[in-house]
PDB file of C-alpha atoms in Angstrom:
ATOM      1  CA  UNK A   1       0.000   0.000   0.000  1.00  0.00           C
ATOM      2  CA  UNK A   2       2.816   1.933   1.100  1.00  0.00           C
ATOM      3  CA  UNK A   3       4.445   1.660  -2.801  1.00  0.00           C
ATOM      4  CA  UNK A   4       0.684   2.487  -4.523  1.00  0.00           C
ATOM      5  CA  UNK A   5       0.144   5.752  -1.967  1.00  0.00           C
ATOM      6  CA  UNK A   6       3.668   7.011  -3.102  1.00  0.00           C
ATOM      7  CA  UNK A   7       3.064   6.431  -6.893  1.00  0.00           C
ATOM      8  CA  UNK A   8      -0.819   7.622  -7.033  1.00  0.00           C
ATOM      9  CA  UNK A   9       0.074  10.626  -5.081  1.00  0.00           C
ATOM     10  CA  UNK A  10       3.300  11.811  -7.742  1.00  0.00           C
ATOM     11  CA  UNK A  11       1.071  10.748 -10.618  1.00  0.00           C
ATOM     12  CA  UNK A  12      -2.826  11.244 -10.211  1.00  0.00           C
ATOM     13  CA  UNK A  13      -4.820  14.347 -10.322  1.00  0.00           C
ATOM     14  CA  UNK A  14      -6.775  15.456  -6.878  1.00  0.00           C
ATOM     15  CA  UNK A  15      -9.939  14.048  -7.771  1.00  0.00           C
ATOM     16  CA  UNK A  16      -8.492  10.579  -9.284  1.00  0.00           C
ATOM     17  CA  UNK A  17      -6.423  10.619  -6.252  1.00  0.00           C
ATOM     18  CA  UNK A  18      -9.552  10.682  -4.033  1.00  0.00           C
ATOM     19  CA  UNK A  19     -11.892   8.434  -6.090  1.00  0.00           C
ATOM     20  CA  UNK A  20      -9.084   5.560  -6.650  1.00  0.00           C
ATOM     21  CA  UNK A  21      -6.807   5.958  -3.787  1.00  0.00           C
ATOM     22  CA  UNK A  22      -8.155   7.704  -0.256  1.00  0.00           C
ATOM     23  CA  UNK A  23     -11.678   6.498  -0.338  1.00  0.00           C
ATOM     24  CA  UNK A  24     -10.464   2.946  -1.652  1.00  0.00           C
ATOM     25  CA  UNK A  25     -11.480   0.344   0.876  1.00  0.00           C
ATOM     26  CA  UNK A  26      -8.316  -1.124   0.507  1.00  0.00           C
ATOM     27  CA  UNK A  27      -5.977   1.569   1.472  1.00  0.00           C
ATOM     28  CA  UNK A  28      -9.035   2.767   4.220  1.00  0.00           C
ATOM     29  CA  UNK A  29      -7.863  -0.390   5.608  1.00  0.00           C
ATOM     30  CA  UNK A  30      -4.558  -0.408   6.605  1.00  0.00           C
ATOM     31  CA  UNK A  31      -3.566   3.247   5.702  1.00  0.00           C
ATOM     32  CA  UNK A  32      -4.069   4.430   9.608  1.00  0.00           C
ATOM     33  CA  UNK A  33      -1.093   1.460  10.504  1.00  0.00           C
ATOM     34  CA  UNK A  34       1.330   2.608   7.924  1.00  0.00           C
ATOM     35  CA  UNK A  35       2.816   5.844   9.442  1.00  0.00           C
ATOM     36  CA  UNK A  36       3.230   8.633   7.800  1.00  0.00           C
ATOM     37  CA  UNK A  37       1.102   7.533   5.232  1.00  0.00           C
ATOM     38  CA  UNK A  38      -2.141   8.541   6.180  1.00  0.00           C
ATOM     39  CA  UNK A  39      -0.834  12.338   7.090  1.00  0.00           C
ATOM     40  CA  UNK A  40       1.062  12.236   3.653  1.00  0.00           C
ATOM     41  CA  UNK A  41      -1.992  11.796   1.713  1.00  0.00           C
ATOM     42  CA  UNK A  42      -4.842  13.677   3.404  1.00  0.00           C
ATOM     43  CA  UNK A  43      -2.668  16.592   3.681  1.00  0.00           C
ATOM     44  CA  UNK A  44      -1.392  16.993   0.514  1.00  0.00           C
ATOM     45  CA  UNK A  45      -5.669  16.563  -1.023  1.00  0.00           C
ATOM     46  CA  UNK A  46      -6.598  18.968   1.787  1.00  0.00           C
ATOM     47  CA  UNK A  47      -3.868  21.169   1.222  1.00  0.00           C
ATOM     48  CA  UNK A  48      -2.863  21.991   4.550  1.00  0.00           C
ATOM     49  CA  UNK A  49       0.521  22.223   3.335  1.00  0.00           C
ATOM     50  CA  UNK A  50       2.761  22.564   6.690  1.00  0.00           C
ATOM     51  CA  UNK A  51       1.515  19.000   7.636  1.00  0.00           C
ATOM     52  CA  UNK A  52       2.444  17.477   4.228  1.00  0.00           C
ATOM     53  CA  UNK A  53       5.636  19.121   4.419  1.00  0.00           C
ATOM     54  CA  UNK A  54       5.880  16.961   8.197  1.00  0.00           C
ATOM     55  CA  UNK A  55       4.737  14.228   6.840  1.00  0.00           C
ATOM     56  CA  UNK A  56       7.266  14.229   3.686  1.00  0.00           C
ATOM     57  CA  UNK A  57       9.865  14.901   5.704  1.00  0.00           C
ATOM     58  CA  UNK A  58       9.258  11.518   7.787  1.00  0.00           C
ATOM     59  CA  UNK A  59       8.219   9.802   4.534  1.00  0.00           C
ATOM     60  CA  UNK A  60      11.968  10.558   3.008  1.00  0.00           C
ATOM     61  CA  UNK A  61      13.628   9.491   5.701  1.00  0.00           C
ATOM     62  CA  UNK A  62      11.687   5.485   5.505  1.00  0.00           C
ATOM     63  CA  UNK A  63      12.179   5.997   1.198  1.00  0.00           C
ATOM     64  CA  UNK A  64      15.964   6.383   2.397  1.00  0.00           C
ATOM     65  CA  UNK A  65      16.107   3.392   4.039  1.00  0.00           C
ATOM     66  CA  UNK A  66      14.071   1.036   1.901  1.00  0.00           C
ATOM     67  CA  UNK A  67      16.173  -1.068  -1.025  1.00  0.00           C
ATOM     68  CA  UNK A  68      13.371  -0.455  -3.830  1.00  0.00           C
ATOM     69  CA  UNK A  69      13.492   3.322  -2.938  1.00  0.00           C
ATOM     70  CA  UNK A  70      15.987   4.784  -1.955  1.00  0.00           C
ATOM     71  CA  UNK A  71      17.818   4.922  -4.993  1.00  0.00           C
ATOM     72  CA  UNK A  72      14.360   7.376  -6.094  1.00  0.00           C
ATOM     73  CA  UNK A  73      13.618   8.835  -3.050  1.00  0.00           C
ATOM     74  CA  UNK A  74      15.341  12.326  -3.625  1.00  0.00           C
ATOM     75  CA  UNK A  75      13.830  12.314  -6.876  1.00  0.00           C
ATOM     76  CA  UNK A  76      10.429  11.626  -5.034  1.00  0.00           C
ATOM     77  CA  UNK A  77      10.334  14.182  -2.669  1.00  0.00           C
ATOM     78  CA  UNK A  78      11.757  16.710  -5.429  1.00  0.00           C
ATOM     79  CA  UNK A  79       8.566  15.956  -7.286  1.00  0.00           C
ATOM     80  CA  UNK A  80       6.114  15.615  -4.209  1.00  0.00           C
ATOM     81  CA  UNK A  81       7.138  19.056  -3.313  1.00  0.00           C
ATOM     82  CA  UNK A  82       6.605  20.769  -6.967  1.00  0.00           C
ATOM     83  CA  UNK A  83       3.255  18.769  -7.104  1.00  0.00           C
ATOM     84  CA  UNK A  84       2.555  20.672  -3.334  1.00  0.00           C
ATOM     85  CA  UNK A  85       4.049  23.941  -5.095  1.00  0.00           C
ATOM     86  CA  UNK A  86       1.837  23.546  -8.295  1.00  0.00           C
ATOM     87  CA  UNK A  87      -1.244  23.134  -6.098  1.00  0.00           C
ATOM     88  CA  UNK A  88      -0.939  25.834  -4.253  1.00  0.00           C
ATOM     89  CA  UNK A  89       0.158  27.841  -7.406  1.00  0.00           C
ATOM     90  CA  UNK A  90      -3.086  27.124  -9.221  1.00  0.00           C
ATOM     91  CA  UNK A  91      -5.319  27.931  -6.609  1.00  0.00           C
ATOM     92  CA  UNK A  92      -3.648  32.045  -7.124  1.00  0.00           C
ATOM     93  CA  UNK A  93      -2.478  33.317  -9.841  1.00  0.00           C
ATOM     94  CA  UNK A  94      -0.170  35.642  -8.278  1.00  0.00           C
ATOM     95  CA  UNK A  95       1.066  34.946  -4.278  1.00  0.00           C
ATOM     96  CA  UNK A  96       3.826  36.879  -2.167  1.00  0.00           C
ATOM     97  CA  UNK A  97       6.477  34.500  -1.631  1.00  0.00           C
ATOM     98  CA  UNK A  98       5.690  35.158   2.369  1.00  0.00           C
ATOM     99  CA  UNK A  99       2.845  34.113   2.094  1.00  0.00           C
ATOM    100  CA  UNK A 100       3.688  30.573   0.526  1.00  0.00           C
ATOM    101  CA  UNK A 101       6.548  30.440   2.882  1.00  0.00           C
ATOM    102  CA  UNK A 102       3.442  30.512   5.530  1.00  0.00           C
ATOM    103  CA  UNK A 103       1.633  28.250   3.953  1.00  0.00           C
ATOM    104  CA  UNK A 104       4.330  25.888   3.574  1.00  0.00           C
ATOM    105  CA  UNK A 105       5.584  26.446   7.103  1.00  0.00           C
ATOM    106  CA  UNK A 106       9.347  27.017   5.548  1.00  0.00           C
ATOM    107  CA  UNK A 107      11.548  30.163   5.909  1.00  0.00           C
ATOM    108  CA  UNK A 108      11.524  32.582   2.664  1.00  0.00           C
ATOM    109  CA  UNK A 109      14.966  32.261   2.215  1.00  0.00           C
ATOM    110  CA  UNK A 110      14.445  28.365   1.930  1.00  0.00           C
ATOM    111  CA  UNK A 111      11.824  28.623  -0.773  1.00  0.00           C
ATOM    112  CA  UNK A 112      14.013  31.522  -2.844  1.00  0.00           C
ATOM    113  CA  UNK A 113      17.071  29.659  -2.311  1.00  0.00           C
ATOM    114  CA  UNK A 114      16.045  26.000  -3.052  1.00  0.00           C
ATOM    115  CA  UNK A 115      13.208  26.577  -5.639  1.00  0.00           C
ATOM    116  CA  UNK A 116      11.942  28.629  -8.008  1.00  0.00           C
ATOM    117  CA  UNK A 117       8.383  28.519  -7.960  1.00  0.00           C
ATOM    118  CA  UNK A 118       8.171  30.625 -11.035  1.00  0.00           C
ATOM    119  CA  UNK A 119       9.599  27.950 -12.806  1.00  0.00           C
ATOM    120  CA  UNK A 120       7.365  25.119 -11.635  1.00  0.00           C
ATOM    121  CA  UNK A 121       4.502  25.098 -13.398  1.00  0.00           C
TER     122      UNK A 121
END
């Protein structure tokens, strides 16, 4: 489940994401055991952006360690947080770059320095 989560949410649109994915009865299952799954996913669709940073953070750290992906997981979380970026981007056409830095719960020296949101999308 773990493996699906992590490839639905880089790939699938919000509304795919919530019709095949978090109201699946097979993920509803077990997603509550697998940690930081859960917080991963329902942040990131309810765009409460500070938690899905939290819970990406967490999430890269077990990617590390596993053999299938670690070799991808910097290229995961490079893509989970443009996917977070272009969400928030969409939503407003034009946003101060303190007040994504709020909404992302980051500094806005890390966002400026790190990534270029104008380029994202």
């Amino acid at each position: 489940v773990r493996y699906a989560v992590i490839c639905a949410a880089l790939t699938f649109d919000r509304p795919t994401l919530l019709k095949k994915v978090i109201r699946s009865p097979e993920v509803l299952e077990v997603v509550k055991d697998i940690h930081p799954i859960e917080p991963f996913l329902s942040s990131l669709y309810n765009c409460r952006y500070g938690e899905f940073f939290a819970a990406l953070s967490e999430l890269e750290a077990i990617m590390s360690a596993d053999y299938l992906l670690a070799p991808h997981a910097n290229y995961i979380v490079k893509e989970m947080r443009i996917r977070a970026y272009s969400q928030l981007l969409t939503a407003y056409r034009s946003i101060r770059l303190s007040e994504m830095a709020k909404a992302f719960m980051v500094s806005e020296d890390f966002i400026d320095q790190y990534h270029n949101p104008v380029n994202i999308i």
